[in-house]
Amino acid sequence: MASTPKVIMEIVNKEKAANHAVAERLRLQHHPSMRAITKFFTENVRGAKIEFLGPLPNGSTVMRILANTKELTQEGKLLKAHVEINLSGKELMEYVQKKEFYQGLATLKLNQYTGYIAEQHIMNFALQGVLHDKMFFKVGGRATAQSFKSFSGKTILKDKVWAIQNKSGHGVDFLCEVIPTPPPPRWITLDAKATLRGGFTDHGTPKGPSLSDEQKDPFTNLLKHLKDATSDFRGLNRYNLTPEQFKEFRKIIKEIGNNPLELKGYVANVGLIEGFNLAENKKYSTMIVCNEIK
């Protein structure tokens, strides 16, 4: 690597050591028999400064991206962001060998991170029992959007919201039970899509990445992952199901299998601004904007 070491830190498992706080933050204190010589590098690339901290005891390296660039936004607006990525040795070598790595992997990781933050905003509202008031249906022009509850007449049960994802992160972002029923649906899925901008106009609407082919068919996609999750429960349990979830999901498979109208799928476009905070404007008091997947 063409970088020049800026700092060399010797991490030791001693509370009075100068680097103990760093060791604690990186969980290095859990390796009492190890003296890890961790180096800190800085490299400047177009639109960003990249910092490397490693190698860590598990062989990985932390890459921090301090971005100030127009290239990371779909609309060409200036975005400032600070993202930390944990790189495997292979990924680090790809960066060393060709600089296109930053434009590719780093942007991909940033998109993954913003998607994760968007999911956290949705889940937090769901657990508080207010997601149906914080999520709005898309509306054009200068009209004020209606909340999910106002538009559909349904509320989302806070103890009936699940993220159905395996250890690789594949699956259905959210499955929620809604009431009252009838009328259908009893169940809805939400696929979260994040848009990160420097800011939104007073009447702007977030537009996230496109749905995958699987997500375009929410009924088939949900059934697939519910069946995969329940069939794997007594094996590797890659979806990390609890016994209660296993029983619940088997009931849902039977219910929507017998009556597909009991399920409706939505995409939830989440608008984020600097600091990965949830955006708002005159149209959407919280920028979680849903559309039915048809």
PDB file of C-alpha atoms in Angstrom:
ATOM      1  CA  MET A   1       0.000   0.000   0.000  1.00  0.00           C
ATOM      2  CA  ALA A   2       1.262   3.446  -0.909  1.00  0.00           C
ATOM      3  CA  SER A   3       0.097   4.884   2.394  1.00  0.00           C
ATOM      4  CA  THR A   4       2.381   6.219   5.090  1.00  0.00           C
ATOM      5  CA  PRO A   5       1.880   5.033   8.693  1.00  0.00           C
ATOM      6  CA  LYS A   6       0.678   7.937  10.819  1.00  0.00           C
ATOM      7  CA  VAL A   7       0.439   6.211  14.183  1.00  0.00           C
ATOM      8  CA  ILE A   8       1.668   2.898  15.565  1.00  0.00           C
ATOM      9  CA  MET A   9      -0.283   1.692  18.584  1.00  0.00           C
ATOM     10  CA  GLU A  10       0.599  -1.160  20.882  1.00  0.00           C
ATOM     11  CA  ILE A  11      -2.637  -2.515  22.324  1.00  0.00           C
ATOM     12  CA  VAL A  12      -2.367  -4.245  25.680  1.00  0.00           C
ATOM     13  CA  ASN A  13      -4.940  -5.551  28.130  1.00  0.00           C
ATOM     14  CA  LYS A  14      -4.280  -3.101  30.943  1.00  0.00           C
ATOM     15  CA  GLU A  15      -6.795  -0.554  32.170  1.00  0.00           C
ATOM     16  CA  LYS A  16      -4.116   2.090  32.791  1.00  0.00           C
ATOM     17  CA  ALA A  17      -2.562   1.648  29.345  1.00  0.00           C
ATOM     18  CA  ALA A  18      -2.888   4.664  27.074  1.00  0.00           C
ATOM     19  CA  ASN A  19      -4.697   2.645  24.422  1.00  0.00           C
ATOM     20  CA  HIS A  20      -7.010   0.711  26.699  1.00  0.00           C
ATOM     21  CA  ALA A  21     -10.062   2.724  25.587  1.00  0.00           C
ATOM     22  CA  VAL A  22      -9.281   1.892  21.966  1.00  0.00           C
ATOM     23  CA  ALA A  23      -8.762  -1.747  22.860  1.00  0.00           C
ATOM     24  CA  GLU A  24     -12.065  -1.828  24.684  1.00  0.00           C
ATOM     25  CA  ARG A  25     -13.949  -0.245  21.796  1.00  0.00           C
ATOM     26  CA  LEU A  26     -12.495  -2.768  19.360  1.00  0.00           C
ATOM     27  CA  ARG A  27     -12.994  -5.631  21.841  1.00  0.00           C
ATOM     28  CA  LEU A  28      -9.264  -6.316  21.885  1.00  0.00           C
ATOM     29  CA  GLN A  29      -9.395  -6.663  25.652  1.00  0.00           C
ATOM     30  CA  HIS A  30     -10.985 -10.066  25.120  1.00  0.00           C
ATOM     31  CA  HIS A  31      -7.613 -11.366  23.932  1.00  0.00           C
ATOM     32  CA  PRO A  32      -5.616 -11.220  27.208  1.00  0.00           C
ATOM     33  CA  SER A  33      -2.648 -13.202  25.920  1.00  0.00           C
ATOM     34  CA  MET A  34      -2.171 -11.129  22.795  1.00  0.00           C
ATOM     35  CA  ARG A  35      -0.087  -8.044  22.166  1.00  0.00           C
ATOM     36  CA  ALA A  36      -1.470  -6.798  18.882  1.00  0.00           C
ATOM     37  CA  ILE A  37       0.578  -4.240  16.993  1.00  0.00           C
ATOM     38  CA  THR A  38      -2.141  -2.304  15.223  1.00  0.00           C
ATOM     39  CA  LYS A  39      -1.195   0.262  12.607  1.00  0.00           C
ATOM     40  CA  PHE A  40      -3.140   3.281  11.537  1.00  0.00           C
ATOM     41  CA  PHE A  41      -2.918   4.382   7.891  1.00  0.00           C
ATOM     42  CA  THR A  42      -4.473   7.286   6.027  1.00  0.00           C
ATOM     43  CA  GLU A  43      -5.101   7.449   2.319  1.00  0.00           C
ATOM     44  CA  ASN A  44      -6.758  10.154   0.254  1.00  0.00           C
ATOM     45  CA  VAL A  45      -8.850   9.258  -2.771  1.00  0.00           C
ATOM     46  CA  ARG A  46     -11.173  11.309  -4.917  1.00  0.00           C
ATOM     47  CA  GLY A  47     -13.925  12.753  -2.743  1.00  0.00           C
ATOM     48  CA  ALA A  48     -12.939  11.061   0.489  1.00  0.00           C
ATOM     49  CA  LYS A  49     -10.309  10.300   3.061  1.00  0.00           C
ATOM     50  CA  ILE A  50      -9.917   6.638   3.950  1.00  0.00           C
ATOM     51  CA  GLU A  51      -8.394   5.423   7.197  1.00  0.00           C
ATOM     52  CA  PHE A  52      -7.307   1.872   7.956  1.00  0.00           C
ATOM     53  CA  LEU A  53      -6.881   0.391  11.424  1.00  0.00           C
ATOM     54  CA  GLY A  54      -5.474  -3.102  11.568  1.00  0.00           C
ATOM     55  CA  PRO A  55      -4.805  -5.881  11.524  1.00  0.00           C
ATOM     56  CA  LEU A  56      -7.098  -6.794  14.422  1.00  0.00           C
ATOM     57  CA  PRO A  57      -6.725 -10.094  16.305  1.00  0.00           C
ATOM     58  CA  ASN A  58      -9.336 -11.783  14.096  1.00  0.00           C
ATOM     59  CA  GLY A  59      -7.344 -10.844  10.980  1.00  0.00           C
ATOM     60  CA  SER A  60      -9.735  -8.149   9.803  1.00  0.00           C
ATOM     61  CA  THR A  61      -9.107  -4.444   9.290  1.00  0.00           C
ATOM     62  CA  VAL A  62     -11.384  -1.477  10.017  1.00  0.00           C
ATOM     63  CA  MET A  63     -11.765   0.930   7.116  1.00  0.00           C
ATOM     64  CA  ARG A  64     -13.243   4.344   7.910  1.00  0.00           C
ATOM     65  CA  ILE A  65     -14.601   6.387   5.024  1.00  0.00           C
ATOM     66  CA  LEU A  66     -14.823  10.122   5.630  1.00  0.00           C
ATOM     67  CA  ALA A  67     -16.744  11.119   2.527  1.00  0.00           C
ATOM     68  CA  ASN A  68     -17.496  14.569   1.217  1.00  0.00           C
ATOM     69  CA  THR A  69     -18.606  13.834  -2.283  1.00  0.00           C
ATOM     70  CA  LYS A  70     -21.374  14.196  -4.838  1.00  0.00           C
ATOM     71  CA  GLU A  71     -20.694  10.737  -6.210  1.00  0.00           C
ATOM     72  CA  LEU A  72     -22.436   8.910  -3.366  1.00  0.00           C
ATOM     73  CA  THR A  73     -25.843  10.498  -3.991  1.00  0.00           C
ATOM     74  CA  GLN A  74     -28.298   9.621  -6.693  1.00  0.00           C
ATOM     75  CA  GLU A  75     -29.391  13.247  -7.108  1.00  0.00           C
ATOM     76  CA  GLY A  76     -25.906  14.753  -7.258  1.00  0.00           C
ATOM     77  CA  LYS A  77     -26.299  16.634  -3.994  1.00  0.00           C
ATOM     78  CA  LEU A  78     -23.421  17.017  -1.582  1.00  0.00           C
ATOM     79  CA  LEU A  79     -23.296  14.392   1.122  1.00  0.00           C
ATOM     80  CA  LYS A  80     -21.065  14.171   4.161  1.00  0.00           C
ATOM     81  CA  ALA A  81     -20.818  10.750   5.738  1.00  0.00           C
ATOM     82  CA  HIS A  82     -18.666   8.746   8.119  1.00  0.00           C
ATOM     83  CA  VAL A  83     -18.900   4.989   7.763  1.00  0.00           C
ATOM     84  CA  GLU A  84     -16.854   2.202   9.323  1.00  0.00           C
ATOM     85  CA  ILE A  85     -16.438  -1.059   7.436  1.00  0.00           C
ATOM     86  CA  ASN A  86     -14.865  -4.241   8.739  1.00  0.00           C
ATOM     87  CA  LEU A  87     -12.790  -5.747   5.922  1.00  0.00           C
ATOM     88  CA  SER A  88     -11.597  -9.284   5.558  1.00  0.00           C
ATOM     89  CA  GLY A  89      -8.033  -9.859   4.442  1.00  0.00           C
ATOM     90  CA  LYS A  90      -9.248 -10.643   0.918  1.00  0.00           C
ATOM     91  CA  GLU A  91     -11.235  -7.406   0.671  1.00  0.00           C
ATOM     92  CA  LEU A  92      -8.272  -5.398   1.892  1.00  0.00           C
ATOM     93  CA  MET A  93      -6.041  -6.975  -0.752  1.00  0.00           C
ATOM     94  CA  GLU A  94      -8.564  -5.985  -3.417  1.00  0.00           C
ATOM     95  CA  TYR A  95      -8.242  -2.393  -2.284  1.00  0.00           C
ATOM     96  CA  VAL A  96      -4.464  -2.552  -2.370  1.00  0.00           C
ATOM     97  CA  GLN A  97      -4.404  -4.063  -5.847  1.00  0.00           C
ATOM     98  CA  LYS A  98      -6.861  -1.696  -7.532  1.00  0.00           C
ATOM     99  CA  LYS A  99      -8.340   1.570  -6.352  1.00  0.00           C
ATOM    100  CA  GLU A 100     -11.680   0.934  -8.078  1.00  0.00           C
ATOM    101  CA  PHE A 101     -12.427  -1.004  -4.889  1.00  0.00           C
ATOM    102  CA  TYR A 102     -13.465   2.232  -3.153  1.00  0.00           C
ATOM    103  CA  GLN A 103     -15.976   3.192  -5.799  1.00  0.00           C
ATOM    104  CA  GLY A 104     -17.350  -0.339  -5.810  1.00  0.00           C
ATOM    105  CA  LEU A 105     -17.185  -2.035  -2.433  1.00  0.00           C
ATOM    106  CA  ALA A 106     -17.220   1.082  -0.279  1.00  0.00           C
ATOM    107  CA  THR A 107     -20.289   2.468  -2.022  1.00  0.00           C
ATOM    108  CA  LEU A 108     -21.943  -0.932  -1.740  1.00  0.00           C
ATOM    109  CA  LYS A 109     -21.154  -1.099   1.962  1.00  0.00           C
ATOM    110  CA  LEU A 110     -22.469   2.430   2.465  1.00  0.00           C
ATOM    111  CA  ASN A 111     -25.730   1.421   0.775  1.00  0.00           C
ATOM    112  CA  GLN A 112     -25.921  -1.666   2.987  1.00  0.00           C
ATOM    113  CA  TYR A 113     -25.328   0.471   6.059  1.00  0.00           C
ATOM    114  CA  THR A 114     -27.990   3.032   5.144  1.00  0.00           C
ATOM    115  CA  GLY A 115     -30.401   0.152   4.500  1.00  0.00           C
ATOM    116  CA  TYR A 116     -29.635  -1.238   7.946  1.00  0.00           C
ATOM    117  CA  ILE A 117     -30.263   2.161   9.563  1.00  0.00           C
ATOM    118  CA  ALA A 118     -33.569   2.476   7.700  1.00  0.00           C
ATOM    119  CA  GLU A 119     -34.648  -0.934   9.000  1.00  0.00           C
ATOM    120  CA  GLN A 120     -33.752   0.127  12.533  1.00  0.00           C
ATOM    121  CA  HIS A 121     -35.941   3.234  12.277  1.00  0.00           C
ATOM    122  CA  ILE A 122     -38.865   1.091  11.120  1.00  0.00           C
ATOM    123  CA  MET A 123     -38.348  -1.553  13.796  1.00  0.00           C
ATOM    124  CA  ASN A 124     -38.066   1.058  16.555  1.00  0.00           C
ATOM    125  CA  PHE A 125     -41.404   2.583  15.560  1.00  0.00           C
ATOM    126  CA  ALA A 126     -42.951  -0.889  15.289  1.00  0.00           C
ATOM    127  CA  LEU A 127     -41.828  -1.871  18.795  1.00  0.00           C
ATOM    128  CA  GLN A 128     -43.197   1.426  20.138  1.00  0.00           C
ATOM    129  CA  GLY A 129     -46.560   0.603  18.553  1.00  0.00           C
ATOM    130  CA  VAL A 130     -46.587   3.729  16.365  1.00  0.00           C
ATOM    131  CA  LEU A 131     -45.342   2.522  12.972  1.00  0.00           C
ATOM    132  CA  HIS A 132     -48.842   2.837  11.453  1.00  0.00           C
ATOM    133  CA  ASP A 133     -48.785   6.548  12.421  1.00  0.00           C
ATOM    134  CA  LYS A 134     -45.200   7.160  11.247  1.00  0.00           C
ATOM    135  CA  MET A 135     -45.499   5.481   7.844  1.00  0.00           C
ATOM    136  CA  PHE A 136     -47.236   7.332   5.014  1.00  0.00           C
ATOM    137  CA  PHE A 137     -48.635   6.498   1.612  1.00  0.00           C
ATOM    138  CA  LYS A 138     -46.982   8.196  -1.337  1.00  0.00           C
ATOM    139  CA  VAL A 139     -48.806  11.238  -2.649  1.00  0.00           C
ATOM    140  CA  GLY A 140     -47.988  13.605  -5.480  1.00  0.00           C
ATOM    141  CA  GLY A 141     -47.883  17.373  -5.724  1.00  0.00           C
ATOM    142  CA  ARG A 142     -48.189  19.482  -2.587  1.00  0.00           C
ATOM    143  CA  ALA A 143     -50.818  17.370  -0.862  1.00  0.00           C
ATOM    144  CA  THR A 144     -50.207  16.186   2.696  1.00  0.00           C
ATOM    145  CA  ALA A 145     -49.779  12.421   2.851  1.00  0.00           C
ATOM    146  CA  GLN A 146     -52.034  10.155   4.896  1.00  0.00           C
ATOM    147  CA  SER A 147     -50.593   7.770   7.434  1.00  0.00           C
ATOM    148  CA  PHE A 148     -50.909   4.013   6.984  1.00  0.00           C
ATOM    149  CA  LYS A 149     -53.534   3.923   9.728  1.00  0.00           C
ATOM    150  CA  SER A 150     -55.585   6.818   8.330  1.00  0.00           C
ATOM    151  CA  PHE A 151     -55.488   5.495   4.768  1.00  0.00           C
ATOM    152  CA  SER A 152     -56.012   1.758   5.407  1.00  0.00           C
ATOM    153  CA  GLY A 153     -57.943   1.864   8.679  1.00  0.00           C
ATOM    154  CA  LYS A 154     -55.552  -0.712  10.131  1.00  0.00           C
ATOM    155  CA  THR A 155     -53.015  -0.680  12.941  1.00  0.00           C
ATOM    156  CA  ILE A 156     -49.850  -2.750  13.213  1.00  0.00           C
ATOM    157  CA  LEU A 157     -49.582  -4.951  16.301  1.00  0.00           C
ATOM    158  CA  LYS A 158     -46.308  -4.122  18.014  1.00  0.00           C
ATOM    159  CA  ASP A 159     -45.745  -7.664  19.306  1.00  0.00           C
ATOM    160  CA  LYS A 160     -46.413  -9.163  15.864  1.00  0.00           C
ATOM    161  CA  VAL A 161     -43.578  -7.665  13.825  1.00  0.00           C
ATOM    162  CA  TRP A 162     -40.706  -9.865  12.675  1.00  0.00           C
ATOM    163  CA  ALA A 163     -37.602  -9.510  10.534  1.00  0.00           C
ATOM    164  CA  ILE A 164     -37.334 -12.826   8.688  1.00  0.00           C
ATOM    165  CA  GLN A 165     -33.723 -12.905   7.575  1.00  0.00           C
ATOM    166  CA  ASN A 166     -31.063 -15.589   7.558  1.00  0.00           C
ATOM    167  CA  LYS A 167     -27.489 -15.095   8.711  1.00  0.00           C
ATOM    168  CA  SER A 168     -26.519 -13.837   5.247  1.00  0.00           C
ATOM    169  CA  GLY A 169     -29.102 -11.053   5.496  1.00  0.00           C
ATOM    170  CA  HIS A 170     -31.424 -12.519   2.851  1.00  0.00           C
ATOM    171  CA  GLY A 171     -35.140 -12.734   3.496  1.00  0.00           C
ATOM    172  CA  VAL A 172     -38.082 -10.447   4.194  1.00  0.00           C
ATOM    173  CA  ASP A 173     -37.337  -7.191   5.996  1.00  0.00           C
ATOM    174  CA  PHE A 174     -40.597  -7.146   7.974  1.00  0.00           C
ATOM    175  CA  LEU A 175     -43.697  -9.260   8.396  1.00  0.00           C
ATOM    176  CA  CYS A 176     -46.449  -7.553  10.406  1.00  0.00           C
ATOM    177  CA  GLU A 177     -49.898  -8.523  11.612  1.00  0.00           C
ATOM    178  CA  VAL A 178     -52.507  -5.790  11.192  1.00  0.00           C
ATOM    179  CA  ILE A 179     -55.968  -5.337  12.652  1.00  0.00           C
ATOM    180  CA  PRO A 180     -58.912  -5.211  12.321  1.00  0.00           C
ATOM    181  CA  THR A 181     -59.641  -8.239  10.153  1.00  0.00           C
ATOM    182  CA  PRO A 182     -61.803  -8.749   8.263  1.00  0.00           C
ATOM    183  CA  PRO A 183     -61.436  -7.162   5.821  1.00  0.00           C
ATOM    184  CA  PRO A 184     -58.162  -8.609   4.547  1.00  0.00           C
ATOM    185  CA  PRO A 185     -55.250  -8.412   4.664  1.00  0.00           C
ATOM    186  CA  ARG A 186     -54.289  -9.740   8.061  1.00  0.00           C
ATOM    187  CA  TRP A 187     -50.576  -9.744   7.210  1.00  0.00           C
ATOM    188  CA  ILE A 188     -48.353  -7.239   5.419  1.00  0.00           C
ATOM    189  CA  THR A 189     -44.710  -7.358   4.389  1.00  0.00           C
ATOM    190  CA  LEU A 190     -42.431  -4.318   4.247  1.00  0.00           C
ATOM    191  CA  ASP A 191     -39.277  -4.170   2.148  1.00  0.00           C
ATOM    192  CA  ALA A 192     -37.232  -1.190   3.355  1.00  0.00           C
ATOM    193  CA  LYS A 193     -35.311   0.906   0.809  1.00  0.00           C
ATOM    194  CA  ALA A 194     -33.132   3.792   1.977  1.00  0.00           C
ATOM    195  CA  THR A 195     -32.320   7.097   0.301  1.00  0.00           C
ATOM    196  CA  LEU A 196     -29.521   9.163   1.857  1.00  0.00           C
ATOM    197  CA  ARG A 197     -29.377  12.838   0.850  1.00  0.00           C
ATOM    198  CA  GLY A 198     -28.033  16.104   2.105  1.00  0.00           C
ATOM    199  CA  GLY A 199     -31.659  17.252   2.391  1.00  0.00           C
ATOM    200  CA  PHE A 200     -35.147  16.994   0.882  1.00  0.00           C
ATOM    201  CA  THR A 201     -37.363  19.692  -0.588  1.00  0.00           C
ATOM    202  CA  ASP A 202     -40.559  20.705   1.223  1.00  0.00           C
ATOM    203  CA  HIS A 203     -42.636  18.391  -0.961  1.00  0.00           C
ATOM    204  CA  GLY A 204     -40.014  15.854  -2.016  1.00  0.00           C
ATOM    205  CA  THR A 205     -40.509  12.082  -1.866  1.00  0.00           C
ATOM    206  CA  PRO A 206     -37.689   9.577  -1.278  1.00  0.00           C
ATOM    207  CA  LYS A 207     -37.040   7.046  -4.009  1.00  0.00           C
ATOM    208  CA  GLY A 208     -34.955   4.105  -2.932  1.00  0.00           C
ATOM    209  CA  PRO A 209     -33.249   1.334  -4.919  1.00  0.00           C
ATOM    210  CA  SER A 210     -35.364  -0.939  -7.091  1.00  0.00           C
ATOM    211  CA  LEU A 211     -36.918  -4.115  -5.755  1.00  0.00           C
ATOM    212  CA  SER A 212     -35.209  -7.383  -6.559  1.00  0.00           C
ATOM    213  CA  ASP A 213     -37.066  -9.919  -8.696  1.00  0.00           C
ATOM    214  CA  GLU A 214     -37.891 -11.911  -5.556  1.00  0.00           C
ATOM    215  CA  GLN A 215     -39.245  -8.841  -3.742  1.00  0.00           C
ATOM    216  CA  LYS A 216     -41.558  -8.047  -6.654  1.00  0.00           C
ATOM    217  CA  ASP A 217     -43.573 -11.150  -5.701  1.00  0.00           C
ATOM    218  CA  PRO A 218     -44.117 -10.692  -1.939  1.00  0.00           C
ATOM    219  CA  PHE A 219     -46.401 -13.747  -1.602  1.00  0.00           C
ATOM    220  CA  THR A 220     -43.919 -16.220  -3.096  1.00  0.00           C
ATOM    221  CA  ASN A 221     -40.960 -14.538  -1.396  1.00  0.00           C
ATOM    222  CA  LEU A 222     -42.544 -14.656   2.056  1.00  0.00           C
ATOM    223  CA  LEU A 223     -43.677 -18.260   1.730  1.00  0.00           C
ATOM    224  CA  LYS A 224     -40.210 -19.305   0.582  1.00  0.00           C
ATOM    225  CA  HIS A 225     -38.445 -17.746   3.550  1.00  0.00           C
ATOM    226  CA  LEU A 226     -41.068 -18.885   6.064  1.00  0.00           C
ATOM    227  CA  LYS A 227     -40.699 -22.450   4.816  1.00  0.00           C
ATOM    228  CA  ASP A 228     -36.896 -22.218   4.767  1.00  0.00           C
ATOM    229  CA  ALA A 229     -36.885 -20.795   8.297  1.00  0.00           C
ATOM    230  CA  THR A 230     -39.214 -23.405   9.791  1.00  0.00           C
ATOM    231  CA  SER A 231     -37.622 -26.371   8.005  1.00  0.00           C
ATOM    232  CA  ASP A 232     -34.188 -25.269   9.213  1.00  0.00           C
ATOM    233  CA  PHE A 233     -35.308 -24.614  12.803  1.00  0.00           C
ATOM    234  CA  ARG A 234     -34.228 -27.981  14.191  1.00  0.00           C
ATOM    235  CA  GLY A 235     -31.031 -27.920  12.156  1.00  0.00           C
ATOM    236  CA  LEU A 236     -28.671 -24.977  11.727  1.00  0.00           C
ATOM    237  CA  ASN A 237     -31.493 -22.496  12.477  1.00  0.00           C
ATOM    238  CA  ARG A 238     -30.006 -19.918  10.108  1.00  0.00           C
ATOM    239  CA  TYR A 239     -32.985 -17.611  10.684  1.00  0.00           C
ATOM    240  CA  ASN A 240     -32.452 -17.636  14.471  1.00  0.00           C
ATOM    241  CA  LEU A 241     -36.050 -18.556  15.234  1.00  0.00           C
ATOM    242  CA  THR A 242     -37.318 -18.939  18.757  1.00  0.00           C
ATOM    243  CA  PRO A 243     -39.703 -21.835  19.525  1.00  0.00           C
ATOM    244  CA  GLU A 244     -42.560 -19.324  19.685  1.00  0.00           C
ATOM    245  CA  GLN A 245     -41.694 -17.912  16.257  1.00  0.00           C
ATOM    246  CA  PHE A 246     -41.446 -21.420  14.819  1.00  0.00           C
ATOM    247  CA  LYS A 247     -45.013 -22.181  15.926  1.00  0.00           C
ATOM    248  CA  GLU A 248     -46.294 -18.773  14.759  1.00  0.00           C
ATOM    249  CA  PHE A 249     -44.683 -19.029  11.324  1.00  0.00           C
ATOM    250  CA  ARG A 250     -46.112 -22.503  10.707  1.00  0.00           C
ATOM    251  CA  LYS A 251     -49.590 -21.111  11.361  1.00  0.00           C
ATOM    252  CA  ILE A 252     -48.960 -18.177   9.006  1.00  0.00           C
ATOM    253  CA  ILE A 253     -47.752 -20.512   6.228  1.00  0.00           C
ATOM    254  CA  LYS A 254     -51.011 -22.443   6.455  1.00  0.00           C
ATOM    255  CA  GLU A 255     -53.188 -19.335   6.670  1.00  0.00           C
ATOM    256  CA  ILE A 256     -51.805 -17.396   3.720  1.00  0.00           C
ATOM    257  CA  GLY A 257     -51.336 -20.608   1.732  1.00  0.00           C
ATOM    258  CA  ASN A 258     -55.085 -21.229   1.996  1.00  0.00           C
ATOM    259  CA  ASN A 259     -55.991 -17.578   1.387  1.00  0.00           C
ATOM    260  CA  PRO A 260     -53.400 -15.431  -0.450  1.00  0.00           C
ATOM    261  CA  LEU A 261     -55.651 -12.354  -0.034  1.00  0.00           C
ATOM    262  CA  GLU A 262     -54.670 -12.302   3.641  1.00  0.00           C
ATOM    263  CA  LEU A 263     -51.234 -10.957   2.593  1.00  0.00           C
ATOM    264  CA  LYS A 264     -50.289  -7.644   1.009  1.00  0.00           C
ATOM    265  CA  GLY A 265     -46.769  -6.470   0.247  1.00  0.00           C
ATOM    266  CA  TYR A 266     -45.398  -2.934   0.481  1.00  0.00           C
ATOM    267  CA  VAL A 267     -42.112  -1.224  -0.243  1.00  0.00           C
ATOM    268  CA  ALA A 268     -41.156   1.348   2.402  1.00  0.00           C
ATOM    269  CA  ASN A 269     -38.870   4.077   1.072  1.00  0.00           C
ATOM    270  CA  VAL A 270     -37.038   5.716   3.963  1.00  0.00           C
ATOM    271  CA  GLY A 271     -35.508   9.168   3.599  1.00  0.00           C
ATOM    272  CA  LEU A 272     -32.334   9.746   5.614  1.00  0.00           C
ATOM    273  CA  ILE A 273     -30.298  12.927   5.980  1.00  0.00           C
ATOM    274  CA  GLU A 274     -26.844  13.762   7.341  1.00  0.00           C
ATOM    275  CA  GLY A 275     -26.105  11.794  10.470  1.00  0.00           C
ATOM    276  CA  PHE A 276     -28.379   9.013   9.148  1.00  0.00           C
ATOM    277  CA  ASN A 277     -31.316  10.722  10.843  1.00  0.00           C
ATOM    278  CA  LEU A 278     -34.863  10.218   9.609  1.00  0.00           C
ATOM    279  CA  ALA A 279     -35.922  13.058   7.311  1.00  0.00           C
ATOM    280  CA  GLU A 280     -39.186  14.994   7.381  1.00  0.00           C
ATOM    281  CA  ASN A 281     -40.835  17.699   5.298  1.00  0.00           C
ATOM    282  CA  LYS A 282     -44.222  19.377   4.769  1.00  0.00           C
ATOM    283  CA  LYS A 283     -45.601  16.318   2.986  1.00  0.00           C
ATOM    284  CA  TYR A 284     -44.317  13.573   5.315  1.00  0.00           C
ATOM    285  CA  SER A 285     -43.851  14.303   9.018  1.00  0.00           C
ATOM    286  CA  THR A 286     -41.629  11.205   9.122  1.00  0.00           C
ATOM    287  CA  MET A 287     -40.171  10.154   5.809  1.00  0.00           C
ATOM    288  CA  ILE A 288     -41.197   6.507   5.652  1.00  0.00           C
ATOM    289  CA  VAL A 289     -43.202   6.338   2.426  1.00  0.00           C
ATOM    290  CA  CYS A 290     -44.935   3.119   1.417  1.00  0.00           C
ATOM    291  CA  ASN A 291     -46.293   1.839  -1.868  1.00  0.00           C
ATOM    292  CA  GLU A 292     -48.204  -1.372  -2.452  1.00  0.00           C
ATOM    293  CA  ILE A 293     -46.251  -3.908  -4.508  1.00  0.00           C
ATOM    294  CA  LYS A 294     -48.464  -4.945  -7.427  1.00  0.00           C
TER     295      LYS A 294
END
